[in-house]
Amino acid sequence: DAGVIQSPRHEVTEMGQEVTLRCKPISGHNSLFWYRQTMMRGLELLIYFNNNVPIDDSGMPEDRFSAKMPNASFSTLKIQPSEPRDSAVYFCASSFAASGGMYEQYFGPGTRLTVT
Amino acid sequence: QKEVEQNSGPLSVPEGAIASLNCTYSDRVSQSFFWYRQYSGKSPELIMSIYSNGDKEDGRFTAQLNKASQYVSLLIRDSQPSDSATYLCAVGYSGANNLFFGTGTRLTVIP
């Protein structure tokens, strides 16, 4: 049973370039979350979707960041233009949200982004 | 403001001892509680979930929840060097799909 799949696993890019991170949630899950983790700030929620609809994007740091979920099995997080301070590990997680609130989230392996 | 607080550690325990990790949360309208383990360079891995007051045991792990005092803890019995990791506490609130994470406690088990 495949878990959350993320690609690429590592990305090194130059400042100003566009970066696209990809995520495939666990089949059957209806909620998807994008997180960023750094030593300084820990794990931060950027945005999450429920049934492909963005619910809360208050964690998106600025307009350079955008996320889409065109269907239940695919989501992207785009940074344009990228800056060195965007260097972090970006995690995607998914869960099955139902009444009762038992929202166990399962994380993908992450994308380590380095912007030089 | 919903907050989840943990001691950042590091917490060091000798091999075979009990490791006790604690977490407090700020909002009483909470209903689900989770512990994640994160090894260095890896992603968070769900190891325990608890939804009602009391203890829940799974192998060497016991999660304890006290909603009146707004804390949740994780006990690791017979600690092993392989338990050395950062442990993240997460809280889910009624009406929201997302979880609120603490900053994590780094545990080191000394052989």
PDB file of N, CA, C and O in Angstrom, chain B residues 4 7 12 19 27 38 44 50 54 58 67 70-71 73 85-86 95 97:
ATOM      1  N   VAL B   4       0.300  24.464  21.064  1.00  0.00           N
ATOM      2  CA  VAL B   4       0.738  23.174  21.582  1.00  0.00           C
ATOM      3  C   VAL B   4       2.181  23.360  22.020  1.00  0.00           C
ATOM      4  O   VAL B   4       3.012  23.794  21.225  1.00  0.00           O
ATOM      5  N   ASN B   7       8.549  20.690  25.760  1.00  0.00           N
ATOM      6  CA  ASN B   7       9.939  20.995  26.085  1.00  0.00           C
ATOM      7  C   ASN B   7      10.804  20.547  24.921  1.00  0.00           C
ATOM      8  O   ASN B   7      10.671  19.440  24.426  1.00  0.00           O
ATOM      9  N   SER B  12      17.725  13.168  27.767  1.00  0.00           N
ATOM     10  CA  SER B  12      18.616  12.013  27.689  1.00  0.00           C
ATOM     11  C   SER B  12      18.239  11.000  28.751  1.00  0.00           C
ATOM     12  O   SER B  12      18.065  11.366  29.921  1.00  0.00           O
ATOM     13  N   ALA B  19      11.332   6.721  29.260  1.00  0.00           N
ATOM     14  CA  ALA B  19      11.389   8.107  28.780  1.00  0.00           C
ATOM     15  C   ALA B  19       9.983   8.685  28.855  1.00  0.00           C
ATOM     16  O   ALA B  19       9.012   8.049  28.444  1.00  0.00           O
ATOM     17  N   ASP B  27      -6.309  24.908  24.046  1.00  0.00           N
ATOM     18  CA  ASP B  27      -7.729  25.046  23.744  1.00  0.00           C
ATOM     19  C   ASP B  27      -8.493  23.826  24.224  1.00  0.00           C
ATOM     20  O   ASP B  27      -8.115  22.690  23.936  1.00  0.00           O
ATOM     21  N   GLN B  38      10.139  11.540  14.639  1.00  0.00           N
ATOM     22  CA  GLN B  38      10.872  11.993  13.470  1.00  0.00           C
ATOM     23  C   GLN B  38      12.354  11.750  13.666  1.00  0.00           C
ATOM     24  O   GLN B  38      12.989  12.390  14.510  1.00  0.00           O
ATOM     25  N   PRO B  44       8.034  12.966   9.652  1.00  0.00           N
ATOM     26  CA  PRO B  44       7.318  12.533  10.855  1.00  0.00           C
ATOM     27  C   PRO B  44       6.523  11.257  10.592  1.00  0.00           C
ATOM     28  O   PRO B  44       5.860  11.114   9.566  1.00  0.00           O
ATOM     29  N   ILE B  50      -4.631   9.135  20.437  1.00  0.00           N
ATOM     30  CA  ILE B  50      -5.482   8.940  21.613  1.00  0.00           C
ATOM     31  C   ILE B  50      -6.601   9.947  21.558  1.00  0.00           C
ATOM     32  O   ILE B  50      -6.391  11.117  21.191  1.00  0.00           O
ATOM     33  N   GLY B  54      -7.360   9.030  29.745  1.00  0.00           N
ATOM     34  CA  GLY B  54      -6.837   7.772  30.240  1.00  0.00           C
ATOM     35  C   GLY B  54      -5.564   7.381  29.526  1.00  0.00           C
ATOM     36  O   GLY B  54      -4.885   8.214  28.945  1.00  0.00           O
ATOM     37  N   ASP B  58       0.556   0.651  23.484  1.00  0.00           N
ATOM     38  CA  ASP B  58       0.876  -0.048  22.240  1.00  0.00           C
ATOM     39  C   ASP B  58       2.337  -0.474  22.321  1.00  0.00           C
ATOM     40  O   ASP B  58       3.234   0.342  22.115  1.00  0.00           O
ATOM     41  N   LYS B  67      -7.691  15.599  29.770  1.00  0.00           N
ATOM     42  CA  LYS B  67      -8.304  16.775  29.150  1.00  0.00           C
ATOM     43  C   LYS B  67      -8.556  17.879  30.162  1.00  0.00           C
ATOM     44  O   LYS B  67      -8.484  19.057  29.826  1.00  0.00           O
ATOM     45  N   GLN B  70      -5.396  19.516  30.420  1.00  0.00           N
ATOM     46  CA  GLN B  70      -4.927  19.880  29.082  1.00  0.00           C
ATOM     47  C   GLN B  70      -3.488  19.429  28.835  1.00  0.00           C
ATOM     48  O   GLN B  70      -2.637  20.234  28.400  1.00  0.00           O
ATOM     49  N   TYR B  71      -3.236  18.174  29.131  1.00  0.00           N
ATOM     50  CA  TYR B  71      -1.927  17.663  28.772  1.00  0.00           C
ATOM     51  C   TYR B  71      -2.055  16.247  28.236  1.00  0.00           C
ATOM     52  O   TYR B  71      -2.986  15.509  28.547  1.00  0.00           O
ATOM     53  N   SER B  73       0.768  12.953  27.331  1.00  0.00           N
ATOM     54  CA  SER B  73       2.147  12.515  27.493  1.00  0.00           C
ATOM     55  C   SER B  73       2.388  11.208  26.764  1.00  0.00           C
ATOM     56  O   SER B  73       1.438  10.491  26.417  1.00  0.00           O
ATOM     57  N   ALA B  85      15.266  10.191  18.746  1.00  0.00           N
ATOM     58  CA  ALA B  85      14.573  10.897  17.671  1.00  0.00           C
ATOM     59  C   ALA B  85      13.934  12.138  18.279  1.00  0.00           C
ATOM     60  O   ALA B  85      14.003  12.362  19.483  1.00  0.00           O
ATOM     61  N   THR B  86      13.287  12.914  17.436  1.00  0.00           N
ATOM     62  CA  THR B  86      12.465  14.024  17.917  1.00  0.00           C
ATOM     63  C   THR B  86      11.013  13.570  17.908  1.00  0.00           C
ATOM     64  O   THR B  86      10.550  12.972  16.934  1.00  0.00           O
ATOM     65  N   GLY B  95     -14.116  20.715  14.414  1.00  0.00           N
ATOM     66  CA  GLY B  95     -14.459  21.652  13.359  1.00  0.00           C
ATOM     67  C   GLY B  95     -13.337  21.994  12.414  1.00  0.00           C
ATOM     68  O   GLY B  95     -13.536  22.739  11.463  1.00  0.00           O
ATOM     69  N   ASN B  97      -9.965  20.379  10.111  1.00  0.00           N
ATOM     70  CA  ASN B  97      -9.315  19.164   9.619  1.00  0.00           C
ATOM     71  C   ASN B  97      -7.836  19.122   9.943  1.00  0.00           C
ATOM     72  O   ASN B  97      -7.220  18.071   9.903  1.00  0.00           O
TER      73      ASN B  97
END
